[in-house]
Amino acid sequence: MSKHIITKEATTYETFTQEEYMLMKEELLRPVQRIGKWGKIWIGFLLVVCMFGLYAYYIQETKSKYVTVSLRDYTMWGVYISNFVFFVALSLIGVLMSAVLKLTNFEWYRPLSRIAEVIAVAAILLAGVSIVAAMGRPDRLHYLLLHGRIQSPIVWDIIVIVTYIAISTVLLFIPLIPSLSTCKNHLHNKPKWQMKMYEWLSFGWEGTPEQWKILKRSIRILTIMVIPVGVSIHTVTAWLFATTLRAEWDSTNFGAYFVSGAFLLGVAGMIVAVFVIRKAYKLEHYLTPMHFDKLGQALVLMSFIYIYFNINEYLVPAYKMSGLHANHLLDLFVGKDAPLYWGVIIFGMLLPAILPLFKALRKPLPLTIIACTVVVAAWLKRYLIVIPGLAHPYLPIQDVPDSWKHYSPSLVEMTIVAATFAAMLLIVTLFTRFFPIVSVWEVAEGRLEGKDEIINYK
Amino acid sequence: MKNEQEDSARRKFLKFGLLAGGATLAGLGLQNKLLGEAPPDSGKKVKVLTAEGKLVEVDSSLVTHHAADMNLSEDQLREGIAGRKFVMVIDLARCANERKCVEGCQKMHNTLPPIEYLKVKRMQDSELGAPYWFPQMCYHCDNPPCTKVCPVDATFKRSDGIVAVDSDRCIGCKFCMAACPYSARSFNFGRPQQVEYNQKHPADCKETCCSTKSSTVGTVSKCDFCPGHAAKGELPSCVTECPNGTIFFGDENEDSVTNGEETFRLKELLRSRAGYRQFEELGTKPRVYYLPPVKRQFPFEEAKEEHNKEE
C-alpha cells in the first residue's frame, strides 16, 4: 500500500510500474466486479422509493388533482417546479467540476470528472421528469413539438436542456470508451450480456495513438461546448421566472443569481458524492483529503459569490421597501417564511462561506457535513424562490377557500419529489456498478510523466 | 378540395355577413314593428346594438335564425369576429357587491364556486382613501403577457381583441397563469364537484362558440368576453346580470358601450369620467377600463361574510 504515493501537489506526477498500474486498475474496477450486501440493499431501497413515486404519480393522474396535489389558482407552481429548478442547478456540477477544472488545468479534476458528469446527466433527466409531473396534461407533451412557438421561454428551455443532455451524455461516454475496454479485458465472472455490452459500447477501441488523438480532441471540443450550454440552461430556467411581470421575480439579477447558486450547489453536491463514493467503494487512494481541501476552498469561493448575488436580490429592494416588494420581503424577513429564509441564509450561505476557511474543517467528514446542509438549504432556497414568490399577486387574494391562500405540498407531491431523488441516486449508483466511477486512464495519465505507457496497456 | 374551399368561402361570407345581416334584420324588425306588420313572434326578445350605437330589442327569431347557423371552424374561432374590437367599461361608482355578475358568469361558463372568472374585490388604495368594490376579470390585454409565454399557442389574441384559450391545445404548464399580473386565469384541477357538474351540464360550444371550455380538466380557463353572445349581438352574462348596470360592453370601432339600458360613446365616457386601466404602468394595455368610484350610487357596505369558504 505504501507504494501508492498520494500526490500532495496537483502538478507533480509520480511514475510507477506496470505492476502498480494493474493494482490501481483492480481497485478502480472493484465496485463493478462485486456488489456487496449493503450495495444490494441500497439499490433495493432506491427502487422501492421509485416505486412509491410511480404509484403516487399514478394516483395523481387518475384521481382528481384538486384532492391529490395542493396546487391552486394562486400557487399554481409548487414543489415540482422548485424541484425542477434544483435539478437543473445540480446538473451544472458537470460544467464546474469537470469542464472548468479540466480547461483551467487543475490536475485534481481527474478522478472527479466522471462523478460530476454522471450526476449532471442524472440530474438533468430528473429535471425533465419533475416538469412532466407538474404538467396538467402530460398526455399532450408532444404538442410541444407539434405546436411549439419560439417566443415562449419554455421552448427555449427545452431547446437548451435537450442540447445539454446530448452534450453531457456524449461527454460522459467518450472518456468512458478506454474504460470500457479495461472492463472488457479485466472483469471476470460477469454475465455474458454485460461483457457484450462493454464490447459493443467500446466501438472497437484498441488504444492506438490515432484513437487517443481523436478521443482527446473530441473531449476537448465537448468540454468547451458544455460550458456555455450549461450556463444557458440555468439562465433560461431563471428567465422562466424573470420574464413574468410578477414583482418578486421581475429582476435583471436572476440569471446570474441562479447560475451562482447552481455552482455553489455543484461544489456541495460534489463533496457529498466524493465522500460517499470514497467510503463505499474504498477509493481513498484516488479521492484523497487533498480533494476535500480543494473542494472546501471552492465552497468558500462559491458561497461568497452567491451571497453577493443574494445581497443584490434581496437587500437592494429591501432598502426601498416599495409596495410591490414589501409584502413578499417582510414575509421572508420577519413573517411566516422567516425561519426557512434565515435557515437557508445561515446554513446554505454563511456557514459554508466561513467554516471551510479553517483547514481542520476542510477534512473529509466535517466538510461533508457542511456540504450536506448546503444541499438541503439549496433545495429549500428554490422552494423560497418559487412558492412565496406567488403568494402576493398585485391584486389581493379574496373570497377563496383557505387551501387557496396557503400552499404546503401534499403527500403525493412529496412522494414524487422523493422519488426523483431516489431515481437520480439510482442512476448514479447503477452507473458505478457497471462502469468504473473513477476514470482509470485519466488518473493514470495524470500520475505518469510520460504518457506512452498507458497507451498500449492490456 | 374545391368543395372545402367553397365551404370555407361560404362560411367566411356568412361570418362577414352575419353581423351586418343581423343589424339589418334588427333594423327591419324594428321597421316592421313600426309599420305594424308583425313578424312571426317567438316571444323571446334579444338586445341588438345598431350601427348608431343604439340598443334595440327585437324578436329573437329574426336574429337567431342566422346566428344558429354558425358552425365556426377552429381557425375561424382563432381569428375572431371581423371588424370588431370588443371593449369593456366598469363603472365603480355603481358596484354594490351584489355579486350577480359573478353568479351569471358561473352559470354561463358552467363553473361552480370557488372558481370565479369574474371576481369582485374589496379595494382600498390608501389608508385614508375610501374602500370600493372592484369587479375584475381577464382584461383581454392588447399586449398580453400570457399569450407571449404560451409554448403551444393555446392562448392567443384574436382580431376582435379577445384573448382566448384553446382548451383542446393547452398542455397545462400554467406559465400563462404565472405571467398574468392580474391573476385572471383559473386552472381546472378537477375539483370533484366541478367535474360532476360538468358531466351533467356539458358546455354547448356550438351555441355559444365559446373559446373557453371550463370542463376540460388539466387546462387553463378564464373570462372569454362571451364571444358566442357577441357574435349574436348579445351582451356578456356579467353585463346583463348586473342589477345596477355597472358593466358596459361594446365595440371600440363603433365607439360605443352599453350596459343593456344605457349606451354611451366610449371615448366621451372615458374622457368625461376620467376612465383608467388597472396597472397602466405594466404596459399590458388592457381592454377593460374603469370609471373611478366617485359620486357613488350606493354607500360602501362591508361584505357580511367571506365567500367561497367551502373547499
mmCIF file of N, CA and C in Angstrom, chain A residues 284-338:
data_model
loop_
_atom_site.group_PDB
_atom_site.id
_atom_site.type_symbol
_atom_site.label_atom_id
_atom_site.label_comp_id
_atom_site.label_asym_id
_atom_site.label_seq_id
_atom_site.Cartn_x
_atom_site.Cartn_y
_atom_site.Cartn_z
ATOM 1 N N GLU A 284 -9.996 5.503 -1.216
ATOM 2 C CA GLU A 284 -9.271 6.557 -0.507
ATOM 3 C C GLU A 284 -7.979 6.966 -1.204
ATOM 4 N N HIS A 285 -7.402 6.057 -2.015
ATOM 5 C CA HIS A 285 -6.149 6.414 -2.685
ATOM 6 C C HIS A 285 -6.357 7.366 -3.843
ATOM 7 N N TYR A 286 -7.584 7.427 -4.307
ATOM 8 C CA TYR A 286 -7.840 8.242 -5.509
ATOM 9 C C TYR A 286 -8.603 9.507 -5.154
ATOM 10 N N LEU A 287 -9.558 9.351 -4.235
ATOM 11 C CA LEU A 287 -10.300 10.518 -3.750
ATOM 12 C C LEU A 287 -9.695 10.849 -2.384
ATOM 13 N N THR A 288 -8.811 11.810 -2.391
ATOM 14 C CA THR A 288 -7.921 11.998 -1.241
ATOM 15 C C THR A 288 -8.338 13.201 -0.407
ATOM 16 N N PRO A 289 -7.763 13.346 0.784
ATOM 17 C CA PRO A 289 -8.015 14.558 1.581
ATOM 18 C C PRO A 289 -7.678 15.821 0.796
ATOM 19 N N MET A 290 -6.724 15.699 -0.142
ATOM 20 C CA MET A 290 -6.394 16.851 -0.979
ATOM 21 C C MET A 290 -7.632 17.341 -1.732
ATOM 22 N N HIS A 291 -8.448 16.398 -2.217
ATOM 23 C CA HIS A 291 -9.653 16.798 -2.952
ATOM 24 C C HIS A 291 -10.618 17.565 -2.058
ATOM 25 N N PHE A 292 -10.749 17.086 -0.817
ATOM 26 C CA PHE A 292 -11.651 17.788 0.101
ATOM 27 C C PHE A 292 -11.123 19.177 0.412
ATOM 28 N N ASP A 293 -9.793 19.251 0.552
ATOM 29 C CA ASP A 293 -9.182 20.549 0.809
ATOM 30 C C ASP A 293 -9.507 21.532 -0.318
ATOM 31 N N LYS A 294 -9.328 21.061 -1.548
ATOM 32 C CA LYS A 294 -9.581 21.934 -2.705
ATOM 33 C C LYS A 294 -11.071 22.259 -2.822
ATOM 34 N N LEU A 295 -11.913 21.223 -2.644
ATOM 35 C CA LEU A 295 -13.360 21.449 -2.764
ATOM 36 C C LEU A 295 -13.854 22.385 -1.669
ATOM 37 N N GLY A 296 -13.240 22.284 -0.482
ATOM 38 C CA GLY A 296 -13.603 23.192 0.608
ATOM 39 C C GLY A 296 -13.300 24.629 0.244
ATOM 40 N N GLN A 297 -12.155 24.826 -0.410
ATOM 41 C CA GLN A 297 -11.812 26.188 -0.849
ATOM 42 C C GLN A 297 -12.798 26.681 -1.905
ATOM 43 N N ALA A 298 -13.155 25.765 -2.832
ATOM 44 C CA ALA A 298 -14.138 26.136 -3.868
ATOM 45 C C ALA A 298 -15.480 26.484 -3.236
ATOM 46 N N LEU A 299 -15.844 25.765 -2.172
ATOM 47 C CA LEU A 299 -17.113 26.016 -1.485
ATOM 48 C C LEU A 299 -17.135 27.435 -0.910
ATOM 49 N N VAL A 300 -16.019 27.850 -0.337
ATOM 50 C CA VAL A 300 -15.938 29.202 0.221
ATOM 51 C C VAL A 300 -16.121 30.231 -0.889
ATOM 52 N N LEU A 301 -15.396 30.035 -1.970
ATOM 53 C CA LEU A 301 -15.473 30.996 -3.084
ATOM 54 C C LEU A 301 -16.902 31.105 -3.603
ATOM 55 N N MET A 302 -17.521 29.935 -3.859
ATOM 56 C CA MET A 302 -18.867 29.941 -4.441
ATOM 57 C C MET A 302 -19.894 30.506 -3.459
ATOM 58 N N SER A 303 -19.690 30.274 -2.168
ATOM 59 C CA SER A 303 -20.608 30.840 -1.176
ATOM 60 C C SER A 303 -20.554 32.354 -1.213
ATOM 61 N N PHE A 304 -19.348 32.886 -1.272
ATOM 62 C CA PHE A 304 -19.239 34.346 -1.284
ATOM 63 C C PHE A 304 -19.867 34.937 -2.544
ATOM 64 N N ILE A 305 -19.677 34.263 -3.682
ATOM 65 C CA ILE A 305 -20.294 34.770 -4.914
ATOM 66 C C ILE A 305 -21.820 34.745 -4.786
ATOM 67 N N TYR A 306 -22.340 33.647 -4.229
ATOM 68 C CA TYR A 306 -23.787 33.528 -4.097
ATOM 69 C C TYR A 306 -24.333 34.552 -3.111
ATOM 70 N N ILE A 307 -23.586 34.791 -2.020
ATOM 71 C CA ILE A 307 -24.006 35.818 -1.044
ATOM 72 C C ILE A 307 -24.086 37.175 -1.740
ATOM 73 N N TYR A 308 -23.098 37.437 -2.585
ATOM 74 C CA TYR A 308 -23.090 38.714 -3.314
ATOM 75 C C TYR A 308 -24.381 38.893 -4.119
ATOM 76 N N PHE A 309 -24.763 37.846 -4.846
ATOM 77 C CA PHE A 309 -25.972 37.969 -5.672
ATOM 78 C C PHE A 309 -27.241 38.012 -4.803
ATOM 79 N N ASN A 310 -27.204 37.358 -3.654
ATOM 80 C CA ASN A 310 -28.357 37.427 -2.757
ATOM 81 C C ASN A 310 -28.534 38.818 -2.171
ATOM 82 N N ILE A 311 -27.401 39.472 -1.885
ATOM 83 C CA ILE A 311 -27.490 40.852 -1.389
ATOM 84 C C ILE A 311 -28.166 41.723 -2.446
ATOM 85 N N ASN A 312 -27.732 41.538 -3.684
ATOM 86 C CA ASN A 312 -28.348 42.306 -4.772
ATOM 87 C C ASN A 312 -29.834 42.002 -4.913
ATOM 88 N N GLU A 313 -30.179 40.725 -4.736
ATOM 89 C CA GLU A 313 -31.545 40.298 -4.990
ATOM 90 C C GLU A 313 -32.501 40.721 -3.883
ATOM 91 N N TYR A 314 -32.043 40.725 -2.643
ATOM 92 C CA TYR A 314 -32.965 40.982 -1.530
ATOM 93 C C TYR A 314 -32.742 42.316 -0.831
ATOM 94 N N LEU A 315 -31.483 42.679 -0.611
ATOM 95 C CA LEU A 315 -31.261 43.864 0.216
ATOM 96 C C LEU A 315 -31.494 45.159 -0.545
ATOM 97 N N VAL A 316 -31.234 45.162 -1.838
ATOM 98 C CA VAL A 316 -31.483 46.400 -2.586
ATOM 99 C C VAL A 316 -32.983 46.718 -2.628
ATOM 100 N N PRO A 317 -33.849 45.759 -2.999
ATOM 101 C CA PRO A 317 -35.295 46.049 -2.893
ATOM 102 C C PRO A 317 -35.721 46.322 -1.451
ATOM 103 N N ALA A 318 -35.085 45.663 -0.501
ATOM 104 C CA ALA A 318 -35.483 45.853 0.901
ATOM 105 C C ALA A 318 -35.155 47.266 1.368
ATOM 106 N N TYR A 319 -34.083 47.839 0.837
ATOM 107 C CA TYR A 319 -33.742 49.220 1.206
ATOM 108 C C TYR A 319 -34.872 50.156 0.792
ATOM 109 N N LYS A 320 -35.440 49.895 -0.384
ATOM 110 C CA LYS A 320 -36.511 50.766 -0.889
ATOM 111 C C LYS A 320 -37.860 50.399 -0.282
ATOM 112 N N MET A 321 -38.063 49.110 -0.007
ATOM 113 C CA MET A 321 -39.328 48.616 0.528
ATOM 114 C C MET A 321 -40.530 49.174 -0.230
ATOM 115 N N SER A 322 -40.481 49.098 -1.548
ATOM 116 C CA SER A 322 -41.615 49.591 -2.327
ATOM 117 C C SER A 322 -42.829 48.695 -2.087
ATOM 118 N N GLY A 323 -43.982 49.238 -2.376
ATOM 119 C CA GLY A 323 -45.215 48.482 -2.168
ATOM 120 C C GLY A 323 -45.249 47.186 -2.952
ATOM 121 N N LEU A 324 -44.514 47.147 -4.057
ATOM 122 C CA LEU A 324 -44.513 45.942 -4.885
ATOM 123 C C LEU A 324 -43.804 44.793 -4.178
ATOM 124 N N HIS A 325 -42.773 45.116 -3.384
ATOM 125 C CA HIS A 325 -41.950 44.074 -2.783
ATOM 126 C C HIS A 325 -42.207 43.866 -1.298
ATOM 127 N N ALA A 326 -42.826 44.874 -0.657
ATOM 128 C CA ALA A 326 -42.869 44.877 0.808
ATOM 129 C C ALA A 326 -43.467 43.599 1.389
ATOM 130 N N ASN A 327 -44.654 43.200 0.906
ATOM 131 C CA ASN A 327 -45.309 42.025 1.490
ATOM 132 C C ASN A 327 -44.430 40.791 1.384
ATOM 133 N N HIS A 328 -43.873 40.606 0.201
ATOM 134 C CA HIS A 328 -43.031 39.441 -0.059
ATOM 135 C C HIS A 328 -41.800 39.449 0.847
ATOM 136 N N LEU A 329 -41.101 40.588 0.874
ATOM 137 C CA LEU A 329 -39.856 40.663 1.641
ATOM 138 C C LEU A 329 -40.112 40.541 3.141
ATOM 139 N N LEU A 330 -41.186 41.160 3.622
ATOM 140 C CA LEU A 330 -41.475 41.081 5.055
ATOM 141 C C LEU A 330 -41.860 39.658 5.450
ATOM 142 N N ASP A 331 -42.567 38.967 4.550
ATOM 143 C CA ASP A 331 -42.869 37.558 4.796
ATOM 144 C C ASP A 331 -41.586 36.752 4.985
ATOM 145 N N LEU A 332 -40.603 37.047 4.150
ATOM 146 C CA LEU A 332 -39.346 36.306 4.222
ATOM 147 C C LEU A 332 -38.513 36.726 5.435
ATOM 148 N N PHE A 333 -38.441 38.034 5.693
ATOM 149 C CA PHE A 333 -37.534 38.524 6.738
ATOM 150 C C PHE A 333 -38.088 38.281 8.146
ATOM 151 N N VAL A 334 -39.358 38.616 8.330
ATOM 152 C CA VAL A 334 -39.908 38.524 9.685
ATOM 153 C C VAL A 334 -41.240 37.778 9.731
ATOM 154 N N GLY A 335 -41.746 37.359 8.582
ATOM 155 C CA GLY A 335 -43.075 36.760 8.541
ATOM 156 C C GLY A 335 -43.043 35.248 8.648
ATOM 157 N N LYS A 336 -44.024 34.621 7.988
ATOM 158 C CA LYS A 336 -44.184 33.179 8.189
ATOM 159 C C LYS A 336 -43.085 32.349 7.525
ATOM 160 N N ASP A 337 -42.418 32.915 6.518
ATOM 161 C CA ASP A 337 -41.335 32.159 5.878
ATOM 162 C C ASP A 337 -39.973 32.458 6.483
ATOM 163 N N ALA A 338 -39.941 33.293 7.537
ATOM 164 C CA ALA A 338 -38.659 33.740 8.095
ATOM 165 C C ALA A 338 -37.770 32.598 8.600
#
